[in-house]
Each structure stands twice: as structure tokens, then as C-alpha cells.
Coordinates of C-alpha atoms (C1' of nucleotides) in Angstrom, one line a residue:
Chain A
M292 CA -0.2 -0.2 0.1
I293 CA 1.0 3.5 -0.3
T294 CA 2.5 5.6 2.3
L295 CA 1.1 8.0 4.2
S296 CA 4.3 10.1 3.2
Q297 CA 3.7 9.7 0.4
I298 CA 0.1 11.4 0.9
R299 CA 1.0 14.2 2.9
E300 CA 4.5 15.2 0.3
Q301 CA 3.2 14.1 -2.7
K302 CA -0.8 14.3 -2.5
A303 CA -1.3 16.5 -6.2
D304 CA 1.4 14.2 -8.5
L305 CA -0.6 10.8 -7.1
I306 CA -3.9 12.5 -7.7
E307 CA -2.9 12.9 -11.1
R308 CA -1.3 10.3 -11.5
Y309 CA -4.3 7.8 -10.1
Q310 CA -5.3 9.7 -12.8
K311 CA -3.6 7.1 -15.6
R312 CA -5.4 3.6 -13.9
M313 CA -8.5 5.1 -12.1
A314 CA -10.1 7.7 -13.8
D315 CA -13.9 8.1 -12.6
L316 CA -12.7 7.5 -8.7
D317 CA -12.9 10.1 -6.9
V318 CA -8.9 10.2 -5.7
E319 CA -8.6 13.4 -3.4
K320 CA -11.4 12.7 -1.3
L321 CA -9.7 8.8 -0.3
L322 CA -6.4 10.8 0.6
D323 CA -8.3 13.8 2.0
Q324 CA -10.0 11.3 4.0
V325 CA -6.4 9.1 5.3
L326 CA -4.7 12.5 6.1
E327 CA -7.9 13.6 8.0
L328 CA -8.7 9.6 9.8
D329 CA -4.5 10.3 10.8
E330 CA -5.5 13.5 12.5
Q331 CA -7.7 12.4 14.5
R332 CA -5.4 9.4 15.1
K333 CA -2.6 11.2 16.1
S334 CA -5.0 13.4 19.0
T335 CA -6.7 10.3 20.8
Q336 CA -2.6 8.6 20.5
Q337 CA -1.9 11.4 22.1
K338 CA -4.5 11.3 25.0
M339 CA -4.3 8.0 25.5
D340 CA -0.2 8.3 26.4
D341 CA -0.6 11.0 28.4
E342 CA -3.5 9.1 30.1
L343 CA -1.7 6.5 30.1
A344 CA 1.6 7.6 31.6
E345 CA -0.5 9.3 34.8
A346 CA -1.6 5.7 35.6
N347 CA 1.4 4.4 35.1
Q348 CA 3.1 6.8 37.7
I349 CA -0.6 6.1 39.9
A350 CA 0.4 2.9 39.8
K351 CA 4.4 3.4 40.8
Q352 CA 3.7 5.5 43.5
I353 CA 1.3 3.0 45.1
G354 CA 4.1 0.5 44.9
Q355 CA 6.4 2.6 46.5
L356 CA 3.3 3.5 48.9
F357 CA 2.9 -0.7 49.9
K358 CA 6.4 -0.8 50.8
E359 CA 6.2 2.1 53.2
G360 CA 3.0 0.2 54.5
K361 CA 0.5 3.4 54.1
Q362 CA -1.9 0.9 52.8
E363 CA -4.3 3.1 53.1
E364 CA -3.1 6.5 51.8
A365 CA -1.9 3.7 48.4
G366 CA -6.3 2.6 48.6
K367 CA -7.0 6.0 48.0
M368 CA -4.9 7.1 44.6
K369 CA -7.0 3.4 43.9
S370 CA -10.1 5.7 42.0
R371 CA -8.5 7.6 40.0
A372 CA -6.3 4.7 38.6
A373 CA -9.1 3.0 37.7
E374 CA -11.1 6.6 36.1
L375 CA -7.7 6.4 34.4
K376 CA -7.9 2.7 32.9
Q377 CA -11.3 2.9 32.1
S378 CA -11.0 6.0 30.4
S379 CA -8.1 5.0 28.2
G380 CA -9.1 1.9 27.5
S381 CA -12.2 3.7 25.3
L382 CA -10.0 6.1 23.6
K383 CA -7.7 3.2 22.6
E384 CA -10.4 1.6 21.4
S385 CA -11.5 4.5 19.2
L386 CA -7.6 4.6 17.9
Q387 CA -8.0 1.4 16.8
K388 CA -11.2 2.2 15.2
I389 CA -9.6 4.9 13.5
E390 CA -6.9 3.0 12.7
D391 CA -8.9 0.1 10.9
Q392 CA -10.9 2.9 9.0
Q393 CA -7.2 4.2 7.7
R394 CA -6.1 1.0 6.0
E395 CA -9.2 -0.6 4.8
I396 CA -8.9 2.4 2.2
L397 CA -5.1 2.3 2.2
F398 CA -5.8 -1.4 1.7
H399 CA -8.1 -1.1 -1.4
L400 CA -6.7 1.3 -3.2
P401 CA -3.9 0.3 -6.1
N402 CA 0.1 1.1 -6.8
V403 CA -0.3 4.3 -8.4
P404 CA 1.4 4.7 -11.8
Q405 CA 4.5 5.8 -12.5
A406 CA 4.5 9.1 -14.6
R407 CA 5.4 7.1 -17.8
V408 CA 2.4 4.8 -17.5
P409 CA 0.4 5.8 -19.8
K410 CA -3.5 6.6 -19.2
G411 CA -6.3 4.3 -20.2
K412 CA -8.7 1.6 -19.4
D413 CA -8.0 -1.5 -20.6
D414 CA -5.6 -3.8 -23.0
S415 CA -6.5 -1.5 -25.7
D416 CA -4.9 0.9 -24.4
N417 CA -1.5 -1.1 -23.5
E418 CA 1.6 1.3 -25.4
I419 CA 3.5 -1.0 -28.5
T420 CA 7.5 -0.8 -27.1
E421 CA 9.4 -3.8 -29.0
E422 CA 8.5 -5.7 -31.9
F423 CA 11.6 -8.9 -31.9
G424 CA 12.2 -12.2 -32.6
T425 CA 12.4 -14.9 -35.5
K426 CA 9.2 -14.7 -37.5
H427 CA 8.4 -18.0 -38.5
S428 CA 6.5 -18.4 -42.3
F429 CA 4.1 -22.2 -43.7
S430 CA 4.3 -23.2 -46.8
F431 CA 1.5 -25.1 -45.3
E432 CA -2.3 -24.0 -43.0
P433 CA -0.2 -24.5 -39.5
K434 CA -2.3 -26.4 -36.9
P435 CA -3.4 -24.6 -33.2
H436 CA -1.3 -26.0 -30.5
W437 CA -4.0 -28.3 -29.2
E438 CA -4.8 -30.1 -32.3
L439 CA -0.5 -30.8 -32.7
A440 CA -0.5 -32.1 -28.2
D441 CA -3.5 -34.2 -29.7
E442 CA -1.6 -35.4 -33.1
Y443 CA 1.9 -36.3 -31.5
D444 CA 0.1 -37.6 -28.2
L445 CA 2.1 -34.7 -26.1
I446 CA -1.2 -33.1 -23.8
D447 CA -3.9 -35.0 -22.7
F448 CA -7.0 -32.5 -21.8
E449 CA -9.6 -34.8 -21.5
L450 CA -7.4 -36.8 -19.1
G451 CA -7.7 -33.8 -17.6
V452 CA -11.0 -33.0 -17.4
K453 CA -11.6 -37.1 -15.6
I454 CA -9.2 -36.5 -13.3
S455 CA -9.5 -32.5 -11.9
G456 CA -11.6 -30.9 -14.3
A457 CA -11.4 -28.8 -16.7
G458 CA -8.2 -26.2 -16.7
F459 CA -5.8 -29.6 -15.7
P460 CA -3.9 -30.6 -18.4
V461 CA -2.0 -34.0 -18.2
Y462 CA 1.2 -33.6 -20.7
K463 CA 2.6 -37.1 -21.9
G464 CA 5.4 -38.6 -23.3
K465 CA 7.5 -35.9 -24.7
G466 CA 5.0 -33.2 -23.6
A467 CA 6.5 -34.0 -20.6
K468 CA 10.0 -33.5 -21.3
L469 CA 9.3 -30.6 -23.0
Q470 CA 8.0 -28.7 -20.1
R471 CA 10.6 -30.8 -18.0
A472 CA 13.6 -29.1 -20.7
L473 CA 11.4 -25.4 -20.2
I474 CA 11.7 -25.3 -16.8
N475 CA 15.3 -26.5 -16.2
F476 CA 16.7 -24.0 -19.5
F477 CA 15.0 -21.2 -17.8
L478 CA 15.8 -22.2 -14.4
D479 CA 19.5 -22.3 -15.9
E480 CA 19.6 -18.7 -17.8
A481 CA 18.3 -17.4 -14.6
E482 CA 21.2 -18.5 -12.4
K483 CA 23.9 -17.4 -15.3
A484 CA 22.2 -14.0 -14.6
G485 CA 23.2 -14.1 -10.7
Y486 CA 19.2 -14.9 -9.5
A487 CA 19.7 -17.7 -6.8
E488 CA 17.1 -20.5 -7.1
V489 CA 14.6 -21.6 -4.4
I490 CA 12.5 -23.9 -4.5
P491 CA 9.5 -22.1 -2.3
P492 CA 5.6 -23.8 -0.7
H493 CA 3.1 -24.4 -3.0
L494 CA 0.8 -22.4 0.1
V495 CA 1.1 -20.0 1.8
N496 CA -0.8 -18.6 4.4
E497 CA -3.0 -15.3 4.3
A498 CA -0.2 -13.0 6.0
S499 CA 1.7 -13.7 2.9
G500 CA -1.6 -13.0 0.5
I501 CA -1.6 -9.3 2.2
G502 CA 2.2 -8.9 1.6
T503 CA 2.3 -8.8 -1.7
G504 CA -1.5 -8.4 -2.6
Q505 CA -3.5 -10.6 -3.7
L506 CA -4.9 -10.6 -0.3
P507 CA -7.6 -9.3 0.8
D508 CA -8.8 -7.7 -2.9
K509 CA -8.0 -10.6 -5.6
D510 CA -9.3 -13.9 -3.0
A511 CA -11.4 -15.1 -5.8
Q512 CA -8.2 -15.4 -8.2
M513 CA -7.1 -18.3 -5.3
Y514 CA -7.8 -21.2 -4.4
H515 CA -8.2 -21.6 -0.5
V516 CA -8.1 -24.6 1.8
G517 CA -10.1 -22.9 4.0
E518 CA -10.0 -25.9 6.6
D519 CA -6.0 -25.1 7.1
G520 CA -6.1 -21.4 6.5
L521 CA -4.0 -21.6 3.7
Y522 CA -3.9 -20.0 -0.2
L523 CA -2.5 -22.1 -3.7
I524 CA 0.3 -19.5 -4.5
P525 CA -0.9 -18.2 -7.3
T526 CA 3.2 -17.7 -8.6
A527 CA 6.1 -18.7 -6.7
E528 CA 5.6 -14.7 -6.5
V529 CA 3.7 -14.8 -3.4
P530 CA 6.0 -17.0 -1.3
V531 CA 9.7 -16.1 -2.5
T532 CA 8.5 -12.3 -2.0
N533 CA 7.3 -12.9 1.3
I534 CA 10.7 -14.5 2.0
Y535 CA 11.4 -11.1 2.9
R536 CA 8.7 -10.6 5.3
D537 CA 9.1 -8.2 8.1
V538 CA 12.6 -8.4 7.4
I539 CA 15.9 -5.6 8.1
L540 CA 18.7 -5.8 5.7
K541 CA 22.0 -4.4 5.6
E542 CA 22.7 -2.5 2.5
D543 CA 25.5 -4.1 1.7
Q544 CA 22.6 -7.2 1.1
F545 CA 21.6 -5.5 -2.7
P546 CA 21.0 -6.3 -4.7
I547 CA 18.7 -9.2 -3.7
K548 CA 17.6 -11.4 -6.6
N549 CA 16.1 -15.5 -6.5
C550 CA 14.4 -17.1 -8.6
A551 CA 12.1 -20.1 -8.0
Y552 CA 10.0 -23.0 -10.5
S553 CA 6.5 -23.0 -9.4
P554 CA 3.0 -24.7 -10.4
C555 CA 1.0 -22.1 -10.5
F556 CA -3.1 -21.9 -9.5
R557 CA -5.3 -20.4 -11.2
R558 CA -9.3 -20.3 -9.8
E559 CA -9.6 -17.3 -13.6
A560 CA -12.7 -17.3 -12.3
G561 CA -15.4 -16.1 -15.3
S562 CA -12.7 -16.5 -18.3
Y563 CA -14.3 -18.3 -21.3
G564 CA -14.5 -18.6 -25.3
K565 CA -11.4 -18.5 -27.4
D566 CA -9.0 -17.9 -24.7
V567 CA -9.7 -20.9 -22.4
R568 CA -9.0 -22.6 -25.8
G569 CA -6.0 -25.3 -25.3
L570 CA -3.3 -24.0 -23.1
N571 CA -4.3 -20.6 -23.1
R572 CA -5.7 -20.4 -20.0
L573 CA -5.3 -22.4 -17.0
H574 CA -5.5 -23.5 -13.5
Q575 CA -2.7 -25.4 -13.0
F576 CA 0.0 -24.1 -15.1
D577 CA 4.7 -24.2 -14.2
K578 CA 6.1 -21.0 -14.2
V579 CA 9.5 -19.9 -13.1
E580 CA 10.0 -16.7 -11.9
I581 CA 12.9 -14.2 -10.6
V582 CA 12.1 -11.6 -8.0
R583 CA 14.2 -8.8 -6.7
I584 CA 14.7 -6.5 -3.6
E585 CA 16.4 -3.6 -4.8
K586 CA 16.7 0.0 -3.0
P587 CA 14.7 2.4 -4.5
E588 CA 17.2 4.7 -6.8
N589 CA 17.9 1.5 -8.4
S590 CA 14.5 -0.6 -8.7
D591 CA 13.8 1.2 -12.4
A592 CA 17.4 0.2 -13.9
A593 CA 16.9 -3.3 -11.8
L594 CA 12.9 -3.6 -14.2
E595 CA 15.1 -2.8 -17.2
E596 CA 17.4 -5.5 -16.0
M597 CA 14.7 -7.9 -16.1
K598 CA 13.0 -6.7 -19.2
S599 CA 17.2 -7.5 -20.8
H600 CA 16.6 -11.3 -19.2
V601 CA 13.4 -12.1 -20.3
Q602 CA 14.1 -10.8 -23.9
G603 CA 16.7 -13.0 -23.8
L604 CA 14.9 -15.7 -23.3
L605 CA 12.0 -15.5 -26.3
N606 CA 15.1 -14.2 -28.8
K607 CA 17.0 -18.2 -26.9
L608 CA 14.2 -19.8 -28.9
G609 CA 13.6 -17.7 -31.3
L610 CA 9.6 -16.8 -30.7
Q611 CA 7.9 -13.8 -32.5
S612 CA 7.6 -11.1 -30.1
R613 CA 6.1 -8.0 -28.8
I614 CA 6.4 -5.7 -25.0
L615 CA 4.0 -2.9 -24.2
L616 CA 4.2 -1.2 -21.3
L617 CA 0.8 -1.4 -19.4
C618 CA -1.5 1.2 -19.1
G619 CA -2.9 2.5 -16.2
G620 CA -5.9 0.5 -16.7
D621 CA -4.1 -2.4 -17.1
L622 CA -1.7 -3.2 -14.5
G623 CA -2.2 -5.3 -11.5
F624 CA -3.4 -4.0 -8.1
A625 CA -0.1 -4.0 -6.5
A626 CA 2.1 -2.5 -9.7
A627 CA 3.1 1.0 -9.9
V628 CA 4.9 -0.1 -13.9
T629 CA 5.0 -3.3 -15.8
Y630 CA 6.0 -4.7 -19.3
D631 CA 4.1 -7.5 -21.2
F632 CA 6.1 -10.2 -22.9
E633 CA 3.5 -11.3 -26.1
V634 CA 4.4 -14.7 -28.5
Y635 CA 2.7 -15.0 -31.5
S636 CA 0.7 -17.7 -31.5
A637 CA 1.2 -19.0 -35.5
A638 CA -1.9 -20.8 -36.4
Q639 CA -4.5 -18.8 -33.7
E640 CA -3.1 -15.5 -35.4
R641 CA -3.5 -13.6 -31.7
W642 CA -0.3 -12.5 -29.4
L643 CA -0.3 -14.7 -25.8
E644 CA 1.3 -13.0 -23.4
V645 CA 3.8 -15.0 -21.5
S646 CA 5.2 -13.2 -19.6
S647 CA 4.1 -9.5 -16.7
V648 CA 7.3 -8.1 -15.5
S649 CA 6.7 -5.3 -12.8
N650 CA 8.6 -2.5 -10.8
F651 CA 6.2 -2.7 -7.2
E652 CA 8.3 -0.3 -5.3
S653 CA 7.5 0.1 -1.9
F654 CA 4.1 -0.5 -2.7
Q655 CA 4.3 -4.5 -1.4
A656 CA 7.1 -3.5 0.8
N657 CA 5.0 -1.5 2.7
R658 CA 2.7 -4.5 3.4
L659 CA 5.6 -6.7 4.2
K660 CA 7.3 -4.3 6.3
L661 CA 10.8 -5.0 4.1
R662 CA 12.9 -3.0 5.2
Y663 CA 16.8 -1.6 4.9
K664 CA 18.4 0.3 7.3
N665 CA 21.2 2.8 5.2
E666 CA 24.6 4.6 6.6
D667 CA 22.8 6.7 9.0
G668 CA 21.1 4.1 10.8
K669 CA 17.5 5.4 9.3
S670 CA 15.6 2.3 7.8
T671 CA 13.4 2.4 4.7
L672 CA 11.4 0.6 2.4
A673 CA 13.2 -1.2 0.2
H674 CA 11.2 -2.0 -3.8
T675 CA 10.1 -5.0 -4.5
L676 CA 10.0 -6.4 -8.2
N677 CA 9.4 -9.2 -10.0
G678 CA 8.7 -11.4 -13.7
S679 CA 7.6 -14.6 -16.2
A680 CA 10.9 -15.9 -17.0
L681 CA 8.7 -17.1 -18.3
A682 CA 5.5 -18.7 -18.0
L683 CA 5.0 -22.6 -19.9
P684 CA 2.0 -23.7 -21.0
R685 CA 1.8 -20.4 -23.6
I686 CA 5.7 -20.9 -24.4
L687 CA 5.0 -24.5 -25.7
A688 CA 1.6 -23.3 -27.1
A689 CA 3.8 -20.5 -29.8
L690 CA 6.4 -23.6 -29.5
L691 CA 4.9 -26.6 -31.0
E692 CA 2.5 -23.2 -33.6
N693 CA 5.8 -22.2 -34.8
Y694 CA 8.1 -25.0 -35.5
Q695 CA 5.6 -27.2 -36.5
Q696 CA 6.7 -28.9 -39.7
E697 CA 4.0 -30.6 -42.9
D698 CA 5.5 -34.1 -41.1
H699 CA 7.4 -33.0 -37.6
I700 CA 7.6 -30.3 -34.9
A701 CA 11.1 -29.3 -34.9
I702 CA 12.8 -28.6 -31.9
P703 CA 15.1 -25.1 -31.0
D704 CA 18.6 -25.8 -30.6
V705 CA 18.6 -24.5 -26.9
L706 CA 16.8 -27.2 -25.5
K707 CA 18.6 -29.8 -27.1
P708 CA 20.8 -30.1 -25.0
Y709 CA 18.1 -30.5 -22.3
L710 CA 16.5 -33.0 -24.8
N711 CA 17.2 -37.1 -25.5
F712 CA 15.2 -36.3 -29.1
D713 CA 15.7 -33.2 -31.7
K714 CA 12.5 -33.2 -33.3
I715 CA 9.0 -34.9 -32.5
E716 CA 7.4 -37.0 -34.7
K717 CA 4.4 -39.4 -35.1
Chain B
rG124 C1' -3.6 -38.6 16.1
rG125 C1' -2.0 -38.7 22.0
rA126 C1' 1.0 -37.6 26.4
rG127 C1' 4.5 -33.5 28.4
rA128 C1' 8.5 -29.1 28.4
rA129 C1' 9.4 -24.3 26.1
rA130 C1' 8.7 -19.7 23.6
rU131 C1' 12.8 -13.0 26.8
rG132 C1' 17.4 -7.6 22.6
rG133 C1' 22.0 -10.1 16.8
rC134 C1' 23.2 -15.5 19.6
rA135 C1' 23.6 -18.0 24.5
rG136 C1' 21.0 -16.6 28.8
rA137 C1' 19.0 -15.2 34.0
rG138 C1' 14.2 -12.8 35.7
rC139 C1' 8.8 -15.6 37.8
rG140 C1' 3.6 -9.1 40.5
rG141 C1' 6.3 -3.0 41.9
rU142 C1' 12.7 2.3 39.8
rU143 C1' 13.4 -4.2 34.8
rG144 C1' 13.3 -2.2 28.6
rA145 C1' 15.1 -5.7 31.2
rA146 C1' 21.1 -8.7 34.4
rU147 C1' 24.8 -10.8 32.9
rG148 C1' 27.8 -13.2 28.6
rC149 C1' 29.1 -13.1 23.5
rA150 C1' 29.2 -10.7 19.2
rC151 C1' 29.2 -5.8 17.1
rC152 C1' 30.2 0.3 17.3
rG153 C1' 33.8 4.0 19.1
rG154 C1' 37.6 5.3 22.1
rU155 C1' 42.8 4.0 25.5
rC156 C1' 47.1 1.7 25.4
rU157 C1' 50.5 -1.0 20.9
rU158 C1' 55.2 0.5 15.0
rG159 C1' 50.8 -2.8 13.8
rA160 C1' 47.4 -6.8 15.3
rA161 C1' 45.5 -9.5 20.0
rA162 C1' 44.6 -9.4 25.2
rA163 C1' 43.2 -5.8 28.8
rC164 C1' 40.6 -1.5 29.8
rC165 C1' 36.8 2.9 28.9
rG166 C1' 32.1 3.8 26.4
rG167 C1' 27.9 2.8 23.3
rC168 C1' 25.0 -0.8 21.0
rA169 C1' 16.3 -3.7 20.1
rU170 C1' 12.2 -1.7 17.5
rA171 C1' 7.5 1.2 16.1
rC172 C1' 4.8 5.9 17.1
rC173 C1' 3.9 11.6 19.2
rG174 C1' 7.2 15.2 20.2
rA175 C1' 10.8 21.1 18.4
rG176 C1' 12.9 19.7 22.4
rA177 C1' 12.8 17.5 27.7
rG178 C1' 10.4 13.8 27.4
rG179 C1' 5.9 9.9 26.9
rU180 C1' 3.3 5.5 25.0
rA181 C1' 4.0 0.4 23.3
rU182 C1' 6.6 -3.9 22.2
rC183 C1' 9.9 -9.7 26.6
rG184 C1' 5.9 -15.8 19.9
rG185 C1' 0.1 -13.6 18.7
rG186 C1' -4.4 -12.3 21.5
rG187 C1' -7.7 -11.7 25.5
rG188 C1' -8.1 -11.4 30.8
rU189 C1' -7.1 -10.7 35.7
rU190 C1' -4.5 -6.0 39.1
rC191 C1' -4.0 0.8 41.4
rG192 C1' 0.8 -1.9 38.6
rA193 C1' 1.8 -8.0 34.6
rA194 C1' 7.9 -10.2 31.1
rU195 C1' 6.1 -12.7 35.6
rC196 C1' -0.6 -14.7 37.3
rC197 C1' -5.4 -17.0 34.4
rC198 C1' -7.5 -18.2 29.7
rU199 C1' -6.5 -19.2 24.5
rC200 C1' -3.8 -19.4 19.1
rU201 C1' 0.1 -20.4 16.9
rU202 C1' 5.2 -22.2 16.7
rU203 C1' 9.7 -25.3 18.0
rC204 C1' 11.4 -30.0 21.4
rU205 C1' 11.2 -34.7 23.5
rC206 C1' 8.0 -39.2 23.9
rC207 C1' 4.5 -42.2 21.5
rG208 C1' 1.4 -43.7 17.3
rC209 C1' 1.0 -43.4 11.8
rC210 C1' 3.1 -42.5 7.1
rA211 C1' 6.4 -40.7 1.7

RNA sequence: GGAGAAAUGGCAGAGCGGUUGAAUGCACCGGUCUUGAAAACCGGCAUACCGAGAGGUAUCGGGGGUUCGAAUCCCUCUUUCUCCGCCA
């Protein structure tokens, strides 16, 4: 969530930047409410502190009197103490209420877009900043990946329906091996780029969901194991970033770079149509995620570095790709700026999102209480970033579609060392 | 899953109702000494909020309670350890 000092110090700027993502919302009113509540909080806190101070004072005196054997005098002071206890108690209650109200507003307020983020409502307002990669052309009619998957016996969607439901495919044979090869390739590339690998838990508690911003807003997107109060992770971002919850870092620990492979679980309530065909949108999918914790002054540079990393992966895989700078309206709740990567699906004749790289600035850090101590001993919120590098199913879809030949499917050179075959035949 | 024990500062570890925000040791930082280092000695060393400051408040796993007063007593949750059972 955004910080009070941001609101205090740059309110006008915030209001303007918020317009990029929610033009119809009266942000100024909300921010004023927060400031107003903060004033109330301070004065209530002050009153309460004063009363507690007096009560502490009295308690000490009573203790002293008891020691000196002056029970009666001590007894007299108790009534004032009881009075203070009562009124400080009710002040505590109203303080709690004020803080709850304030948090309620702040919790539901998304991050402020950076100045360079284009204003816009939805994905049609995203800005294409770059196109790159290998274009594939065909002397025949290319087939969509779900037909190829079936023809070459790589993925069984029906079987997944039987076992779990729609959106849970079963990868088989070379399909499964290709999946595993991609995971290893992505992890190796991340490691070469300096990201330390972790294998995080795949279920997280509520505090973790709140830390990275999935909760309380997006709880409908996550699978919830009510019995145990746990959530299946929608991305490794959640457990990996939460490694640094309630942590105070030292300067010399930067930059922090982690990568992780994990399955991701999403309920995807409300999706339908061609969007969900084949591998396009699943309830369970695999992803390699990169996560960084940076000092504020370095986070923008880190984002560009992550962008090049992802770009490098797509180039190595030989996929026709493009980068979008997301407009305000398409930005995730916690993001200040996001690049989306899309690959061209030859047979579906559409672009598929395969990565999303974001700078969250101090938005998550504020919720996570993730800080660092600078040279003069002051603690400051760190910046968090993450990106997919990469999400597997759509990459697999694009590989099958773009590398298909009339009688087989070719394999990109970079994956061959990870496989004991160099093409897929019937 | 059953039975017990425990949770205190960066770590170790006292304290079990009244100047205890918390002894002591280690670690760490500054200084004296030394050609330099070690040792020794002196001093400092939690976090958050309010306040110009003096200072105040809160925090001894989390939450609640008893009391004028709780790290200390009670309830509850969580976690860890030991034993038994079960199991990849």
C-alpha cells in the first residue's frame, strides 16, 4: 500500500498519476479522508498516551506507598487509577477504529502508476514498445497447438478433465519432457544472470497473501484451503517475496535476486471462449519467476535489466515477440509499472502473454514491512520487483505452433541439450 | 493423532507481581594502550509511534483477561522440542 508520507508530501502528484488507472474515482477525497483520519489518530493517541502516563505514574506511587506500609493512602489513589483505566480503554478502542478505517481505505487503494505509464482503461490502451524475434512462415496451413498436442500425443486435455476438471492438462511423453526441459532451461538462464534459486512452499498463509497484495482484493482468484487457512499460490512471487517479510536488510545485501520454479494455481473465475482453449488459460500451470529486492534508487534500472533477461530468453527460443508498456487500467493492483511480453501464435493468429515484469516500488514492501538500514542507521522501505521468466504453457503452445513442420515438430537448438530427442514425430 | 516441556534483545541466557526496556556473557561499534594486531581497560549498542526538545507511549511468540501495577498470574492461538502412534 502507499505510505502516509507519500500522501502527505506529494498528494497533487499522486492524484494526477492515479487518473491514469482510475479516471472515474475521486482519489482526492479518499486521500483527504486518510489524512483526516491520521490527524484523528495522532490526537487520540496523544490523549491516550497522556492518560497512560498518568496511570503509570500512579501505579508507581502506589507501589511505593505499599512498600512504606501506607496501605490507606494507596487505597485512595486507586479510584483515580480506575478512572484512567476506563477512559484510556475507550480511547484505545476509538484509536483502533480510526486505524481500521484508515487501513481499510489504504488496503483497497492500488499502487500509483509511474509518470511514464500511459493513461488508459484496458489492454487496448497498452503501448507496444518493441517487436523482436524470429518470424515463422509456413507453406501449409499451421495447426493450433491443441490439435498438434493431440496428433503427436503430447498433452491430454480430456484426461485432465476426468481427473480434476477443465484447465488441468496431463502432459505426456515428449510433451512432459519438453515441459521439464523448459523449466530447467529457464532456471539455468536465471542462474547465469545471478538469480539464486529457491523452491518455495506452494501453499501460503493469509499474511503472505496480504504482503504481496493478492489479499484482501484478489481472494477470488486463489484456491483457498479453508480447513487450514492456506491458499494455493497463484505465482511463486507470493512465497518468494514473502521470504523478506518483516526483514530489515543491510545495505551490503543488495541486490537480492531470487528465481524459483513453481506450479501456479488460479481459479480464473469468469473466463470463457477462445481464451481458454488448449493451453491458453489454465487452472494449474508451471512458471519460473524472478524476484528482486532493490534500493529505491536502483529499482528502475533493475526493471530494465529484468526486461532484457526475458527478452533474451525469447530470442534464444526463436519466438516472434513484442513488449507492451501496460496502461494504467491494465496494471495489476500492486504494480507501479509493468512490461508485458507476448509471443505470436502462428496458428491462432493472435498474441499470447507469456511474461509480465513489474516494479512494485515500496507498495509491497510497505505491507511486508521490508526495510533496509542506510548508512546513517535510518530504516527505509525497499523496492520489490518480479517477472515471469517464463510462464510455460503459452511458450509451449507457441513453440509447437511455430516450430511445426508438415510431418514433425522441430525443437529450438537451446533446448536440445535438455532433451534426448531433437524433433517430435508421430 | 495422543502425552509432556518450552517460547525473553543479533546470539546465549537471567528474571516468575512493584525504579526491569529488561541482569550477565558473546557478537558488534567508538576510544585508550600498541610500530601494527591481539589481549586488557573505558564507553556505546532494540523497534515503532507522538513531540521542536525535554520527554512520553507501546512492545519479553500472537490475541484476550486478572490487578492500582504483568516478562512474571489466568485463558486462548501459533510455533519449537521430547516421547508414543501413523506415514511418503
